[in-house]
PDB file of C-alpha atoms in Angstrom:
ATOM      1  CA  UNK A   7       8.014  12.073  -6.161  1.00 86.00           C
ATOM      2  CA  UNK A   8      10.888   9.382  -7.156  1.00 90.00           C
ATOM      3  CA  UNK A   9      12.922  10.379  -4.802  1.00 92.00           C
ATOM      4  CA  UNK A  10      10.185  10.171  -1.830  1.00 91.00           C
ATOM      5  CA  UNK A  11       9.341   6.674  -3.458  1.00 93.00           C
ATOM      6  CA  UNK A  12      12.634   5.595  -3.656  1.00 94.00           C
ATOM      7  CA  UNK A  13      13.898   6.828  -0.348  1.00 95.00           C
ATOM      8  CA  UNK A  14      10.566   4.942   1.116  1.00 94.00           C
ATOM      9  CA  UNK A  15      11.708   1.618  -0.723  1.00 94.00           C
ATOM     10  CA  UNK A  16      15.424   1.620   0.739  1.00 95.00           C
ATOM     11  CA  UNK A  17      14.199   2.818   4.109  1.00 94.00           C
ATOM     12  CA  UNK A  18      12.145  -0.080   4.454  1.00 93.00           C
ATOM     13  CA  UNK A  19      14.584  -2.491   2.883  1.00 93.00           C
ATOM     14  CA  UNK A  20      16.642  -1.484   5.700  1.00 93.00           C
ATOM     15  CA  UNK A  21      14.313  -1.777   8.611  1.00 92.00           C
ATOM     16  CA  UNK A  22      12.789  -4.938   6.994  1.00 90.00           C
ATOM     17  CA  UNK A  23      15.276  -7.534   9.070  1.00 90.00           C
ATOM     18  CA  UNK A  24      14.503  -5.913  12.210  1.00 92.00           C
ATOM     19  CA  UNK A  25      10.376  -5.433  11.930  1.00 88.00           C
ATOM     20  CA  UNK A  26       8.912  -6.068  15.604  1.00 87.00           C
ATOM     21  CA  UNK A  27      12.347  -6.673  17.359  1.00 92.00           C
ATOM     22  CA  UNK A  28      13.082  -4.459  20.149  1.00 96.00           C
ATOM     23  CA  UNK A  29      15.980  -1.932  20.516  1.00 96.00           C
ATOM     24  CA  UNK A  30      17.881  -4.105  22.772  1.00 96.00           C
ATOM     25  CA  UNK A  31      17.525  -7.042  20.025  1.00 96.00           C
ATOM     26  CA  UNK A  32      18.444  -4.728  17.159  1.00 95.00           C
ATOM     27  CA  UNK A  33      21.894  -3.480  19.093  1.00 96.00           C
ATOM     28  CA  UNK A  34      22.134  -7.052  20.391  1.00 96.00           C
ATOM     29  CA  UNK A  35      22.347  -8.081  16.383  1.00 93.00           C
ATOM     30  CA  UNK A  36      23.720  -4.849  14.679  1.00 94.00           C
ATOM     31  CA  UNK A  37      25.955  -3.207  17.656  1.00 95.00           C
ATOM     32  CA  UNK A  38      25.270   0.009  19.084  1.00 95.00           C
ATOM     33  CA  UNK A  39      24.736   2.119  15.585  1.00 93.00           C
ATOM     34  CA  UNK A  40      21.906  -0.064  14.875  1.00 92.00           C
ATOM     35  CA  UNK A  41      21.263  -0.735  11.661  1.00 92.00           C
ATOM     36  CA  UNK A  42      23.936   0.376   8.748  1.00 92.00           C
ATOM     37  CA  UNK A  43      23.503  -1.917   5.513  1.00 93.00           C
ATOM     38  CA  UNK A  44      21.420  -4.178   4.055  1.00 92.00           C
ATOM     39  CA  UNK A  45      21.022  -7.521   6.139  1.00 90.00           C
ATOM     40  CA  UNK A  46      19.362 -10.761   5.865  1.00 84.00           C
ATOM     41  CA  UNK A  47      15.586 -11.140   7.318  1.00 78.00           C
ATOM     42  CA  UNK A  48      12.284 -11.951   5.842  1.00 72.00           C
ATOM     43  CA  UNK A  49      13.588 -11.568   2.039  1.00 75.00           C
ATOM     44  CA  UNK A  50      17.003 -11.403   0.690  1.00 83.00           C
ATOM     45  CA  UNK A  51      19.067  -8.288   2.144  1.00 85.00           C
ATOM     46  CA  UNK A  52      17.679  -5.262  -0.267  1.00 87.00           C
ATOM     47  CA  UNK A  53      14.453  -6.738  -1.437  1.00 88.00           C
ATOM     48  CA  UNK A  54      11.797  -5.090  -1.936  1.00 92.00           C
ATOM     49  CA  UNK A  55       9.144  -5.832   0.484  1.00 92.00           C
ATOM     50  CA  UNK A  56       5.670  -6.494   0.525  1.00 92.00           C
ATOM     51  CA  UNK A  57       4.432  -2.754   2.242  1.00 94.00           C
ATOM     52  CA  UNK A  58       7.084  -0.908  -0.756  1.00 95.00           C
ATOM     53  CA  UNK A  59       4.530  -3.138  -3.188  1.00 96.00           C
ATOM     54  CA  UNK A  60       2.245  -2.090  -2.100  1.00 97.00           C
ATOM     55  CA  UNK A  61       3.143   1.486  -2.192  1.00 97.00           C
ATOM     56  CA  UNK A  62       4.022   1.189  -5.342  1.00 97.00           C
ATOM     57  CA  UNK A  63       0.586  -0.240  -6.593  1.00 97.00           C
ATOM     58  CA  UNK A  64      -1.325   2.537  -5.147  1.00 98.00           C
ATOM     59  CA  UNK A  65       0.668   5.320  -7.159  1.00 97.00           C
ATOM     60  CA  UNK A  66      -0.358   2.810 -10.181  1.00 96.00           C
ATOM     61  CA  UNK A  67      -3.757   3.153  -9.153  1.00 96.00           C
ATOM     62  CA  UNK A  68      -3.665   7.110  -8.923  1.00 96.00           C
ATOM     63  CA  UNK A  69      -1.394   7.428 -11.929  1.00 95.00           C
ATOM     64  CA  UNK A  70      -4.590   5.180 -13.798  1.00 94.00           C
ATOM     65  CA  UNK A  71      -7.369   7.462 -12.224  1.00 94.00           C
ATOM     66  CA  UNK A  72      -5.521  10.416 -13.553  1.00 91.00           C
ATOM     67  CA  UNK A  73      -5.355   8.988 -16.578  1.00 91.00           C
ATOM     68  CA  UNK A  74      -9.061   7.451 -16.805  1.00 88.00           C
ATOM     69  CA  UNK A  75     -10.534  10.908 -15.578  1.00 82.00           C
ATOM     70  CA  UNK A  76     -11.468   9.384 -12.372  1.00 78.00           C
ATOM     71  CA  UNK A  77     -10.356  12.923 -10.464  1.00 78.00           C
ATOM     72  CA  UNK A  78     -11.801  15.181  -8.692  1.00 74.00           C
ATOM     73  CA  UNK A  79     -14.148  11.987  -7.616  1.00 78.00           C
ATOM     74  CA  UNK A  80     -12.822   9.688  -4.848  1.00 80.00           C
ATOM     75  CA  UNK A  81     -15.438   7.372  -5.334  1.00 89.00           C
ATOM     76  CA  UNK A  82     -13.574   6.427  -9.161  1.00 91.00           C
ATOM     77  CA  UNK A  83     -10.352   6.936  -7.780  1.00 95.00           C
ATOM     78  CA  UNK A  84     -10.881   4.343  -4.837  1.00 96.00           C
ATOM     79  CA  UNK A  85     -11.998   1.725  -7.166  1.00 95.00           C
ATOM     80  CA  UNK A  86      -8.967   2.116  -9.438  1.00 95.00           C
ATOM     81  CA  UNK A  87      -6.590   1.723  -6.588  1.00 97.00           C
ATOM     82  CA  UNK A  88      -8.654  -0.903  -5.569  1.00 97.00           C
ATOM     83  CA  UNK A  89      -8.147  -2.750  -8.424  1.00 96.00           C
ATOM     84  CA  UNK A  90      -4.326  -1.808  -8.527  1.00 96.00           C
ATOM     85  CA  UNK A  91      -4.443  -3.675  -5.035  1.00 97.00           C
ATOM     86  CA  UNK A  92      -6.364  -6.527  -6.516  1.00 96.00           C
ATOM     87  CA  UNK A  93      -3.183  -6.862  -9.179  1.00 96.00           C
ATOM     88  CA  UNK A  94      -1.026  -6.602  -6.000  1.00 95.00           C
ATOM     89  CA  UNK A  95      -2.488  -9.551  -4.456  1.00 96.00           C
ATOM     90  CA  UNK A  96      -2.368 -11.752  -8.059  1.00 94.00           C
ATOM     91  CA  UNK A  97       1.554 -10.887  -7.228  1.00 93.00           C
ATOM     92  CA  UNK A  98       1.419 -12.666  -3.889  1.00 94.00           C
ATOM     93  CA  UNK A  99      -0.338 -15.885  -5.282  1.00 94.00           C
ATOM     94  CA  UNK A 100      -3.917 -14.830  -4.256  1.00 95.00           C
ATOM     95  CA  UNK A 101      -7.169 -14.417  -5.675  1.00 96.00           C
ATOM     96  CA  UNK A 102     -10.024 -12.653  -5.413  1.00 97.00           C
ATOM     97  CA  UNK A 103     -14.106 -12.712  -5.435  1.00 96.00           C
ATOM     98  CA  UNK A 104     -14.458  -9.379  -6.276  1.00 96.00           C
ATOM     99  CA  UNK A 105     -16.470  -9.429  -9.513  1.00 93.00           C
ATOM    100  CA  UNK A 106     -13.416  -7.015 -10.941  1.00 90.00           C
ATOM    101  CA  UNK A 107     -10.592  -9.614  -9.956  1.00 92.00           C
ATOM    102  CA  UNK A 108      -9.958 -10.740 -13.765  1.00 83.00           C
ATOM    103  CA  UNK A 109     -10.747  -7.477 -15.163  1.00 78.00           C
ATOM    104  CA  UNK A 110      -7.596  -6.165 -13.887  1.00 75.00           C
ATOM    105  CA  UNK A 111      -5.026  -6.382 -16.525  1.00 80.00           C
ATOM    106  CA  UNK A 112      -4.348  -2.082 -16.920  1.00 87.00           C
ATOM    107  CA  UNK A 113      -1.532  -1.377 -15.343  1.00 91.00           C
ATOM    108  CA  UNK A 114       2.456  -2.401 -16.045  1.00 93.00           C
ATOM    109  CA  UNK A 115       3.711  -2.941 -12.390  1.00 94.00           C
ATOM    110  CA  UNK A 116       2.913  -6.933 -12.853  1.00 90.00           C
ATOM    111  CA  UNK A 117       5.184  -6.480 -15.502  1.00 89.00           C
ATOM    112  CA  UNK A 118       8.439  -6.034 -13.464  1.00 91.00           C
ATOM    113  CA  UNK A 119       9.544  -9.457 -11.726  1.00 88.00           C
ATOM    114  CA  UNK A 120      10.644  -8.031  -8.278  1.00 85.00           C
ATOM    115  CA  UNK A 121       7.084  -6.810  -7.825  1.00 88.00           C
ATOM    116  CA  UNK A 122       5.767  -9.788  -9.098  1.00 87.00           C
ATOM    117  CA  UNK A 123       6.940 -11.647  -6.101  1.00 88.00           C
ATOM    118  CA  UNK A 124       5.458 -12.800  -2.602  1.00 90.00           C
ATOM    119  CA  UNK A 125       7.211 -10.793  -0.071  1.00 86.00           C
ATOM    120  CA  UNK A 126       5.952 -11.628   3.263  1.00 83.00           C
ATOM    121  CA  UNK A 127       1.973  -9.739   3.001  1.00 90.00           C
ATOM    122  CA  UNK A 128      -0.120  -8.696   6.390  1.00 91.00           C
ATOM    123  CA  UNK A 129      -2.785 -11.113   6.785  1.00 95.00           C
ATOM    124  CA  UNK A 130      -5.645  -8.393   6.883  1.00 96.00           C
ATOM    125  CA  UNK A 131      -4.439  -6.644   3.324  1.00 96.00           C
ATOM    126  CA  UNK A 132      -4.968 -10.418   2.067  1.00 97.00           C
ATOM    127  CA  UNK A 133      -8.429 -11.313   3.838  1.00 97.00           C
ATOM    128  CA  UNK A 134      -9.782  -7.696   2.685  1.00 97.00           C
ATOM    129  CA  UNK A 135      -8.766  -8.225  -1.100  1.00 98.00           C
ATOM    130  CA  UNK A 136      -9.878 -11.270  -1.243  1.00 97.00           C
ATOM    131  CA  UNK A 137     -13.498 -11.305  -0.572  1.00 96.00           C
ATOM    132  CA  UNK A 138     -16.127 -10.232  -2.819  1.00 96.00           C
ATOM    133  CA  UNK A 139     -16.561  -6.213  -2.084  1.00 96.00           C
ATOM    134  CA  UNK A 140     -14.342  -3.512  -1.332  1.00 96.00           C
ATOM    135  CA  UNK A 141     -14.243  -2.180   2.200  1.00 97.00           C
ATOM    136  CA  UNK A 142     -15.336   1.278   2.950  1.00 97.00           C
ATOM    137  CA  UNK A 143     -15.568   3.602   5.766  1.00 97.00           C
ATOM    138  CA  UNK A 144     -19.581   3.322   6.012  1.00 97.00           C
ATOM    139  CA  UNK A 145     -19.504  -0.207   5.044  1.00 97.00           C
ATOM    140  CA  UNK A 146     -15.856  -1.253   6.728  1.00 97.00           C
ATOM    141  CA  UNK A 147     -15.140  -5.151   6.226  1.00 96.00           C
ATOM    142  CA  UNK A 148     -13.131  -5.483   9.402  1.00 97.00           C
ATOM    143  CA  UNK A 149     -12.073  -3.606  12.798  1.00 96.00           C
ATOM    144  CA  UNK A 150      -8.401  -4.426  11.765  1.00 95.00           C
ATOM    145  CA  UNK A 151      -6.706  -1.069  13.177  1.00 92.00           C
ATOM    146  CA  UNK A 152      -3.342  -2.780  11.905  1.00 92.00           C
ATOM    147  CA  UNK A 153      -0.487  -0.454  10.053  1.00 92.00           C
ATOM    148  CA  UNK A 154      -1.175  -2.279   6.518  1.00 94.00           C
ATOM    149  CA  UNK A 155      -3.024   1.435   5.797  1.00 95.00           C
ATOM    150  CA  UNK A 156      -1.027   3.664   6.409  1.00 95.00           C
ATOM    151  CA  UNK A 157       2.258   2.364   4.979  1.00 95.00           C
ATOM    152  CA  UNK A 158       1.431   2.445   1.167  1.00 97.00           C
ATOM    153  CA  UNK A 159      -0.319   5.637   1.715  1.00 97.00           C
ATOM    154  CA  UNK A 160       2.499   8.470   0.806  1.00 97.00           C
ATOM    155  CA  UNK A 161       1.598   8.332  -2.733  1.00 97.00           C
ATOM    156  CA  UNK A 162      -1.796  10.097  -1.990  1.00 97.00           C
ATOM    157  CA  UNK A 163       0.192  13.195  -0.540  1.00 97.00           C
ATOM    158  CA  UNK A 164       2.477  13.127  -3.138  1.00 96.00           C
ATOM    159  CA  UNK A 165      -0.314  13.570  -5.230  1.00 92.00           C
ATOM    160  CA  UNK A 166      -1.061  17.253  -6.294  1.00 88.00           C
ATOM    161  CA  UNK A 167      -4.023  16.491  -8.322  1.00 86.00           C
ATOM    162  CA  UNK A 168      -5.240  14.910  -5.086  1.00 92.00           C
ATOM    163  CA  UNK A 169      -7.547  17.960  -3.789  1.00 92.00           C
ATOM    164  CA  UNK A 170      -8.066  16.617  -0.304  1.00 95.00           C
ATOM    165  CA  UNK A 171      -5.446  14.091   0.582  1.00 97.00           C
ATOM    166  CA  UNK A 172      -6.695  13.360   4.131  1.00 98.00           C
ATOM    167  CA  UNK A 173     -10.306  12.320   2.892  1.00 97.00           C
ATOM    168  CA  UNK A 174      -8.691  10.130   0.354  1.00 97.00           C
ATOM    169  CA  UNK A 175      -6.103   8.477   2.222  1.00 98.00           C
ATOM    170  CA  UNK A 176      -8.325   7.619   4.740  1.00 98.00           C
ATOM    171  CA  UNK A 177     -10.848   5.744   1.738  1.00 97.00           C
ATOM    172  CA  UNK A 178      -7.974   3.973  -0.013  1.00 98.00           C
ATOM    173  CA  UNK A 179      -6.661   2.987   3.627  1.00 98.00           C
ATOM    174  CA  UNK A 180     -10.430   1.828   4.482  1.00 98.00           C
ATOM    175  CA  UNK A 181     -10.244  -0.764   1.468  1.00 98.00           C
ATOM    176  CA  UNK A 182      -8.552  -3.249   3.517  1.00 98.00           C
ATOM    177  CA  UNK A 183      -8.827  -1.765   7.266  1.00 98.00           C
ATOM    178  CA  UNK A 184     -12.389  -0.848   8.771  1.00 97.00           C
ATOM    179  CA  UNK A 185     -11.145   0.475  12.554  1.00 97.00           C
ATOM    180  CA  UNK A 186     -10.675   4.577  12.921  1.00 97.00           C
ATOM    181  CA  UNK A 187      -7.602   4.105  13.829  1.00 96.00           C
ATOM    182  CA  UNK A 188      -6.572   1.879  10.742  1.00 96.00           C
ATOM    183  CA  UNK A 189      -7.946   4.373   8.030  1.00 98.00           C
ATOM    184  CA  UNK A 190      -7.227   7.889  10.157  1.00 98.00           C
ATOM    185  CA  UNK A 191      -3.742   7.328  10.607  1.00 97.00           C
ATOM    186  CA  UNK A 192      -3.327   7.096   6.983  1.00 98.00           C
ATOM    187  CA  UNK A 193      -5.620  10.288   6.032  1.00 98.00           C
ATOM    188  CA  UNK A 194      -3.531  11.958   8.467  1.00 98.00           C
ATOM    189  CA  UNK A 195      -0.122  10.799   7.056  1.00 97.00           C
ATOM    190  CA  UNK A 196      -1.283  11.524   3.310  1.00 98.00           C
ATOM    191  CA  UNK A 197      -2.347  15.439   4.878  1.00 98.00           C
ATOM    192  CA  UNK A 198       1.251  15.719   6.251  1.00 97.00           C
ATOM    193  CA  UNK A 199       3.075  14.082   3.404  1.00 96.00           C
ATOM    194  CA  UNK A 200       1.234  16.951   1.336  1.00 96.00           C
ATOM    195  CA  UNK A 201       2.226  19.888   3.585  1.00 96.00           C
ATOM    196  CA  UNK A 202       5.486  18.914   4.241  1.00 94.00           C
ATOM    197  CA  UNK A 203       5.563  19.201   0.447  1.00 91.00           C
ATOM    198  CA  UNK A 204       3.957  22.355   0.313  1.00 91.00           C
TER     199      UNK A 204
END
């Protein structure tokens, strides 16, 4: 599970200076090989960036729910990453309406100062945590069908405890984004994440 984490974290510390740009712009800027070291973009070369925060504060979340008893019930487990995200977005200078916004002090990722750092967030991961309820799938807050889901979603396949990884992902990943596509894409990459560990 480090290593997945890790591995995640340097990956996109790598591909972080070249986010949108086009194959023809990244061997325009890199040469032909693309992409071989750290580089400057967004963040200084190697940071970590906002999504691996993010990653990180939903294994916090899990790691608490185990820990609280939340499992086997989603419903617990949701709000505990929910309020893992609502730490997240103290890290990024934000706050929050949710009646649980200064209730959130479990946890020890806020704790470490290169996650306690604004690192470039989406705009819909913001809006959502900001406002005053969590998002769901019956009750979405948004149509945002954005990637901000399914990129800090691996730690829900990593999960073993986590009895039905698809279901879940696609809950945590409804928090902030309310379209099918935005909340499916990460059930479906928590489901593979857990067979490919299988």
């Amino acid at each position: 599970m480090r290593g997945a984490l890790l591995g995640g974290a340097v990956g996109d510390a790598l591909g972080a200076p070249v986010e949108g740009a086009s194959l023809a712009e990244i061997r325009a800027r890199f040469g032909p090989e693309g992409v071989r070291d750290f580089a400057p973009g967004r963040v200084r070369p190697g940071a970590i960036t906002d999504d691996t925060q993010m990653t990180l504060f939903t294994a916090e979340g899990l790691v608490l729910a185990v820990r609280g008893g939340a499992f086997p019930e989603h419903s617990g487990v949701v709000r505990t990453v929910h309020r893992a995200y609502l730490r997240w977005l103290a890290t990024q200078g934000e706050r929050s309406r949710h009646p649980s916004f200064e209730r959130t002090a479990e946890g020890w990722l806020r704790e470490i100062p290169a996650l306690d750092a604004r690192r470039g967030p989406g705009m819909t991961c913001l809006s959502a945590l900001r406002g005053d309820r969590m998002g769901r799938i019956q009750q979405p807050l948004n149509v945002s069908k954005g990637c901000g889901g399914v990129m800090r979603i691996a730690p829900v396949g990593l999960g073993l405890a986590i009895a039905d990884p698809f279901q879940l992902g696609c809950e945590i990943a409804a928090l902030t984004h309310g379209h099918p596509s935005g909340y499916l894409a990460a059930g479906v990459q928590a489901l593979v994440i857990r067979e490919m560990l299988q």
